[in-house]
């Protein structure tokens, strides 16, 4: 189902889904952003409202673009929907491949990547319209030069901006945790504050790498620097590094089920649908406190 010829803005999707069999139902919108992912019984019918945002975006790899349609894709059910142009707070996401919209790669829920930013809509419903500007391979310098610019041009008072970096900053000497990385987080946050919106800094999700039987601490400094940046500006900080680390330790070997199972083996940085949903649910719960 596609609604075409749409302007920039926020839209409410008034969605009805009905399953003709017992099934795991998945409903997504543009760029495989999840709206619904639950088991349904044969004959079960649900009606839900979800907010989505159509926004101008600019990515280093894909260049500038704007969605002009809302597409709904359903697995395991039949859907009908109406859309309504509304004015709602927007929730922007800035970040790297662990946050961005990952396209469907075939196979089951373990065998393709999922950024946690693309799962937020399931839990935020009609509270915020999500606009995910995260992109694979990016660090805080990329954000300052590219990804944050269209966001700044569209921010309104009451909007929120989530940002999570560190995985790619870590690879560059000038983006050391307490140097360039922290300074850039502060610059991005201040630019957002100047426009009356709320920046929320997230510490980077941890990788699932064990050294001598102990979970790695490679990102500890970047997590600490992110918390320092948030504290210096009196901003909210969502500690995803702590949340994911504690989750991996609790699940032990089963934590591997949260990560992308590629043909070449287990990817210990990028989560699959199971992991993306887990982190997205946590982020949404922190936002709605």
CSV table of C-alpha atoms in Angstrom, one decimal:
chain,number,residue,atom,x,y,z
A,1,UNK,CA,0.0,0.0,0.0
A,2,UNK,CA,1.4,3.3,-1.1
A,3,UNK,CA,0.3,6.9,-0.5
A,4,UNK,CA,2.1,9.2,-3.0
A,5,UNK,CA,2.6,12.8,-3.8
A,6,UNK,CA,3.1,13.9,-0.1
A,7,UNK,CA,4.7,17.0,1.2
A,8,UNK,CA,7.3,17.3,4.0
A,9,UNK,CA,5.7,17.0,7.4
A,10,UNK,CA,4.3,14.6,9.9
A,11,UNK,CA,1.5,12.1,9.2
A,12,UNK,CA,-0.7,9.8,11.3
A,13,UNK,CA,-1.2,6.4,9.8
A,14,UNK,CA,-4.6,5.0,11.0
A,15,UNK,CA,-3.8,1.3,10.5
A,16,UNK,CA,-6.0,-1.8,10.6
A,17,UNK,CA,-4.5,-5.3,10.3
A,18,UNK,CA,-6.3,-8.6,10.2
A,19,UNK,CA,-4.6,-12.0,10.1
A,20,UNK,CA,-6.0,-14.9,8.2
A,21,UNK,CA,-3.8,-17.4,10.1
A,22,UNK,CA,-1.7,-17.8,13.2
A,23,UNK,CA,1.4,-15.8,12.2
A,24,UNK,CA,4.2,-13.6,13.3
A,25,UNK,CA,3.0,-10.3,11.8
A,26,UNK,CA,5.5,-7.6,10.7
A,27,UNK,CA,4.4,-4.2,9.3
A,28,UNK,CA,7.0,-1.7,8.1
A,29,UNK,CA,7.0,1.6,6.4
A,30,UNK,CA,9.6,3.5,4.4
A,31,UNK,CA,13.1,2.2,4.6
A,32,UNK,CA,12.0,-0.9,6.6
A,33,UNK,CA,11.1,1.2,9.6
A,34,UNK,CA,9.1,-1.1,11.9
A,35,UNK,CA,5.6,-0.2,13.0
A,36,UNK,CA,4.3,-3.5,14.3
A,37,UNK,CA,5.9,-6.8,15.1
A,38,UNK,CA,3.8,-9.2,17.1
A,39,UNK,CA,2.2,-12.7,16.8
A,40,UNK,CA,-1.5,-12.6,15.8
A,41,UNK,CA,-4.1,-15.3,15.9
A,42,UNK,CA,-6.2,-16.3,12.9
A,43,UNK,CA,-9.1,-13.8,12.6
A,44,UNK,CA,-7.5,-11.3,15.0
A,45,UNK,CA,-7.9,-7.7,14.1
A,46,UNK,CA,-5.9,-4.7,15.4
A,47,UNK,CA,-6.3,-1.0,14.9
A,48,UNK,CA,-3.4,1.3,15.7
A,49,UNK,CA,-2.2,4.9,15.1
A,50,UNK,CA,1.4,5.5,14.2
A,51,UNK,CA,3.2,8.8,13.5
A,52,UNK,CA,5.8,9.1,10.7
A,53,UNK,CA,7.8,12.0,9.4
A,54,UNK,CA,8.7,12.9,5.8
A,55,UNK,CA,11.8,15.0,5.8
A,56,UNK,CA,14.6,16.4,3.6
A,57,UNK,CA,17.7,14.4,4.3
A,58,UNK,CA,21.3,14.4,3.1
A,59,UNK,CA,23.7,11.5,3.3
A,60,UNK,CA,27.3,11.4,2.2
A,61,UNK,CA,26.9,8.1,0.3
A,62,UNK,CA,23.4,8.6,-1.1
A,63,UNK,CA,23.3,12.3,-1.5
A,64,UNK,CA,20.3,14.5,-0.8
A,65,UNK,CA,16.7,13.2,-1.1
A,66,UNK,CA,13.2,13.5,0.3
A,67,UNK,CA,10.5,10.9,0.5
A,68,UNK,CA,7.3,11.9,-1.2
A,69,UNK,CA,5.3,8.8,-0.3
A,70,UNK,CA,4.4,6.5,2.6
A,71,UNK,CA,4.7,2.8,1.8
A,72,UNK,CA,3.3,0.1,4.1
A,73,UNK,CA,4.5,-3.5,3.7
A,74,UNK,CA,2.8,-6.3,5.7
A,75,UNK,CA,3.9,-9.8,6.3
A,76,UNK,CA,1.4,-12.3,7.8
A,77,UNK,CA,-1.7,-10.1,7.5
A,78,UNK,CA,-3.9,-7.9,5.4
A,79,UNK,CA,-3.7,-4.2,6.1
A,80,UNK,CA,-5.8,-1.2,5.3
A,81,UNK,CA,-4.9,2.4,6.3
A,82,UNK,CA,-5.7,6.0,6.0
A,83,UNK,CA,-3.2,8.8,6.5
A,84,UNK,CA,-3.7,12.3,8.1
A,85,UNK,CA,-1.4,15.3,7.9
A,86,UNK,CA,-0.8,16.5,11.4
A,87,UNK,CA,1.6,18.6,13.5
A,88,UNK,CA,3.5,16.5,16.0
A,89,UNK,CA,6.9,16.7,17.7
A,90,UNK,CA,9.5,15.1,15.4
A,91,UNK,CA,12.2,12.7,16.7
A,92,UNK,CA,15.4,12.8,14.7
A,93,UNK,CA,18.1,10.2,14.8
A,94,UNK,CA,21.7,10.9,14.1
A,95,UNK,CA,24.3,8.1,14.1
A,96,UNK,CA,26.1,5.3,12.4
A,97,UNK,CA,25.2,1.8,11.1
A,98,UNK,CA,24.0,0.6,14.5
A,99,UNK,CA,21.3,3.2,14.3
A,100,UNK,CA,20.4,3.7,10.6
A,101,UNK,CA,17.7,2.1,8.5
A,102,UNK,CA,18.9,-1.2,7.2
A,103,UNK,CA,17.2,-2.7,4.2
A,104,UNK,CA,15.8,-6.2,4.1
A,105,UNK,CA,18.5,-8.7,3.2
A,106,UNK,CA,16.4,-11.9,2.9
A,107,UNK,CA,16.3,-14.8,5.3
A,108,UNK,CA,15.0,-14.8,8.9
A,109,UNK,CA,15.2,-12.2,11.7
A,110,UNK,CA,18.7,-13.2,12.5
A,111,UNK,CA,20.2,-12.9,9.1
A,112,UNK,CA,20.0,-9.2,8.2
A,113,UNK,CA,21.1,-6.1,10.0
A,114,UNK,CA,18.8,-3.7,11.9
A,115,UNK,CA,19.6,-0.3,13.3
A,116,UNK,CA,17.8,0.5,16.5
A,117,UNK,CA,16.6,3.8,15.1
A,118,UNK,CA,14.3,2.0,12.6
A,119,UNK,CA,12.4,0.2,15.4
A,120,UNK,CA,11.4,3.2,17.5
A,121,UNK,CA,8.1,3.7,15.8
A,122,UNK,CA,6.7,0.5,17.2
A,123,UNK,CA,7.0,1.9,20.7
A,124,UNK,CA,6.4,5.6,20.2
A,125,UNK,CA,3.1,5.2,18.4
A,126,UNK,CA,1.5,8.6,17.9
A,127,UNK,CA,3.8,10.4,20.4
A,128,UNK,CA,6.7,11.3,18.0
A,129,UNK,CA,7.2,11.2,14.3
A,130,UNK,CA,10.5,9.6,13.7
A,131,UNK,CA,13.0,10.8,11.0
A,132,UNK,CA,16.1,8.6,10.9
A,133,UNK,CA,19.2,10.5,9.5
A,134,UNK,CA,21.8,7.9,10.6
A,135,UNK,CA,24.0,6.4,8.0
A,136,UNK,CA,26.5,3.6,7.8
A,137,UNK,CA,30.2,4.4,8.4
A,138,UNK,CA,29.6,7.8,9.9
A,139,UNK,CA,31.3,9.6,12.7
A,140,UNK,CA,30.8,12.9,14.5
A,141,UNK,CA,32.8,14.9,11.8
A,142,UNK,CA,30.5,13.5,9.1
A,143,UNK,CA,27.5,14.5,11.2
A,144,UNK,CA,28.7,18.1,11.5
A,145,UNK,CA,29.5,18.4,7.8
A,146,UNK,CA,26.5,16.6,6.4
A,147,UNK,CA,23.8,14.8,8.3
A,148,UNK,CA,22.9,17.4,10.9
A,149,UNK,CA,22.5,20.2,8.4
A,150,UNK,CA,19.1,19.4,7.0
A,151,UNK,CA,17.9,18.5,10.5
A,152,UNK,CA,18.9,22.0,11.8
A,153,UNK,CA,16.9,23.6,8.9
A,154,UNK,CA,13.8,21.7,9.9
A,155,UNK,CA,13.9,21.7,13.7
A,156,UNK,CA,11.1,23.2,15.7
A,157,UNK,CA,10.7,23.9,19.4
A,158,UNK,CA,9.6,20.6,21.1
A,159,UNK,CA,11.5,18.4,18.7
A,160,UNK,CA,14.1,16.0,20.0
A,161,UNK,CA,17.3,14.7,18.4
A,162,UNK,CA,18.9,11.4,19.4
A,163,UNK,CA,22.6,11.0,18.6
A,164,UNK,CA,24.8,8.0,19.0
A,165,UNK,CA,28.3,7.8,17.6
A,166,UNK,CA,31.6,6.3,18.6
A,167,UNK,CA,32.1,3.1,16.6
A,168,UNK,CA,33.6,5.0,13.6
A,169,UNK,CA,35.1,7.8,15.7
A,170,UNK,CA,37.2,5.2,17.4
A,171,UNK,CA,38.9,4.3,14.1
A,172,UNK,CA,40.3,7.9,13.7
A,173,UNK,CA,43.0,9.4,15.8
A,174,UNK,CA,41.7,12.9,15.6
A,175,UNK,CA,38.3,11.7,17.0
A,176,UNK,CA,39.8,10.4,20.2
A,177,UNK,CA,37.2,10.0,23.0
A,178,UNK,CA,38.0,13.0,25.2
A,179,UNK,CA,39.3,15.1,22.2
A,180,UNK,CA,37.6,15.4,18.8
A,181,UNK,CA,34.7,13.1,19.6
A,182,UNK,CA,33.6,14.8,22.7
A,183,UNK,CA,34.1,18.3,21.2
A,184,UNK,CA,32.0,17.4,18.2
A,185,UNK,CA,29.2,16.0,20.3
A,186,UNK,CA,29.1,19.3,22.2
A,187,UNK,CA,29.1,21.3,18.9
A,188,UNK,CA,26.2,19.2,17.5
A,189,UNK,CA,24.2,19.5,20.7
A,190,UNK,CA,24.7,23.3,20.9
A,191,UNK,CA,23.5,23.8,17.3
A,192,UNK,CA,20.4,21.8,18.2
A,193,UNK,CA,19.8,23.8,21.4
A,194,UNK,CA,20.1,27.1,19.5
A,195,UNK,CA,17.0,26.1,17.5
A,196,UNK,CA,14.9,25.3,20.6
A,197,UNK,CA,15.0,21.5,20.3
A,198,UNK,CA,16.3,19.0,22.7
A,199,UNK,CA,19.5,17.0,21.9
A,200,UNK,CA,19.8,13.6,23.7
A,201,UNK,CA,23.2,12.0,23.7
A,202,UNK,CA,23.4,8.2,23.6
A,203,UNK,CA,26.5,6.2,24.5
A,204,UNK,CA,27.4,3.8,21.8
A,205,UNK,CA,26.1,0.2,22.0
A,206,UNK,CA,28.8,-2.2,22.9
A,207,UNK,CA,30.3,-4.8,20.6
A,208,UNK,CA,30.1,-8.5,21.5
A,209,UNK,CA,33.8,-9.3,21.5
A,210,UNK,CA,35.4,-11.4,24.2
A,211,UNK,CA,39.1,-11.2,25.0
A,212,UNK,CA,40.5,-13.9,27.3
A,213,UNK,CA,37.0,-14.8,28.3
A,214,UNK,CA,36.0,-11.2,29.2
A,215,UNK,CA,33.7,-8.9,27.4
A,216,UNK,CA,35.6,-6.2,25.6
A,217,UNK,CA,35.9,-2.6,26.8
A,218,UNK,CA,37.0,-1.0,23.6
A,219,UNK,CA,34.3,1.6,23.7
A,220,UNK,CA,34.4,2.5,27.4
A,221,UNK,CA,36.2,5.8,26.8
A,222,UNK,CA,33.8,6.9,24.1
A,223,UNK,CA,30.9,6.0,26.4
A,224,UNK,CA,32.4,8.0,29.3
A,225,UNK,CA,33.1,11.0,27.0
A,226,UNK,CA,29.5,11.0,25.8
A,227,UNK,CA,28.3,11.0,29.4
A,228,UNK,CA,30.7,13.9,30.1
A,229,UNK,CA,29.5,15.9,27.1
A,230,UNK,CA,25.8,15.4,28.2
A,231,UNK,CA,26.6,16.4,31.8
A,232,UNK,CA,28.5,19.5,30.8
A,233,UNK,CA,25.5,20.7,28.8
A,234,UNK,CA,22.9,19.4,31.3
A,235,UNK,CA,21.4,17.1,28.7
A,236,UNK,CA,19.7,13.8,29.0
A,237,UNK,CA,22.0,10.8,28.3
A,238,UNK,CA,20.7,7.3,27.4
A,239,UNK,CA,23.5,4.9,28.4
A,240,UNK,CA,23.2,2.3,25.7
A,241,UNK,CA,26.7,1.1,26.3
A,242,UNK,CA,25.8,0.1,29.9
A,243,UNK,CA,22.4,-1.4,28.8
A,244,UNK,CA,23.9,-3.6,26.0
A,245,UNK,CA,26.9,-4.6,28.1
A,246,UNK,CA,24.7,-5.8,31.0
A,247,UNK,CA,22.3,-7.5,28.5
A,248,UNK,CA,25.2,-9.5,26.9
A,249,UNK,CA,26.5,-10.5,30.3
A,250,UNK,CA,23.0,-11.6,31.4
A,251,UNK,CA,22.3,-13.6,28.2
A,252,UNK,CA,25.8,-15.1,28.0
A,253,UNK,CA,26.2,-17.2,24.8
A,254,UNK,CA,22.6,-16.5,23.8
A,255,UNK,CA,23.6,-12.8,23.2
A,256,UNK,CA,24.9,-14.0,19.8
A,257,UNK,CA,21.3,-14.4,18.7
A,258,UNK,CA,21.0,-10.5,18.8
A,259,UNK,CA,23.7,-10.0,16.1
A,260,UNK,CA,23.7,-10.2,12.4
A,261,UNK,CA,24.4,-13.8,11.2
A,262,UNK,CA,26.1,-13.2,7.9
A,263,UNK,CA,27.2,-15.8,5.3
A,264,UNK,CA,30.8,-15.1,6.5
A,265,UNK,CA,30.0,-15.7,10.2
A,266,UNK,CA,28.7,-13.7,13.2
A,267,UNK,CA,29.0,-9.9,13.0
A,268,UNK,CA,29.7,-8.8,16.5
A,269,UNK,CA,29.0,-5.1,15.9
A,270,UNK,CA,25.8,-5.0,13.9
A,271,UNK,CA,22.6,-6.2,15.4
A,272,UNK,CA,19.9,-8.1,13.6
A,273,UNK,CA,16.1,-7.5,14.0
A,274,UNK,CA,16.1,-9.1,17.4
A,275,UNK,CA,18.8,-6.8,18.7
A,276,UNK,CA,17.5,-3.7,17.0
A,277,UNK,CA,14.1,-4.3,18.5
A,278,UNK,CA,15.6,-4.9,22.0
A,279,UNK,CA,17.6,-1.6,21.9
A,280,UNK,CA,14.8,0.4,20.3
A,281,UNK,CA,12.4,-0.6,23.0
A,282,UNK,CA,14.8,0.5,25.7
A,283,UNK,CA,15.5,3.8,24.0
A,284,UNK,CA,11.7,4.5,23.6
A,285,UNK,CA,11.1,3.6,27.3
A,286,UNK,CA,13.8,6.1,28.3
A,287,UNK,CA,12.3,8.8,26.0
A,288,UNK,CA,8.8,8.4,27.4
A,289,UNK,CA,9.8,8.5,31.1
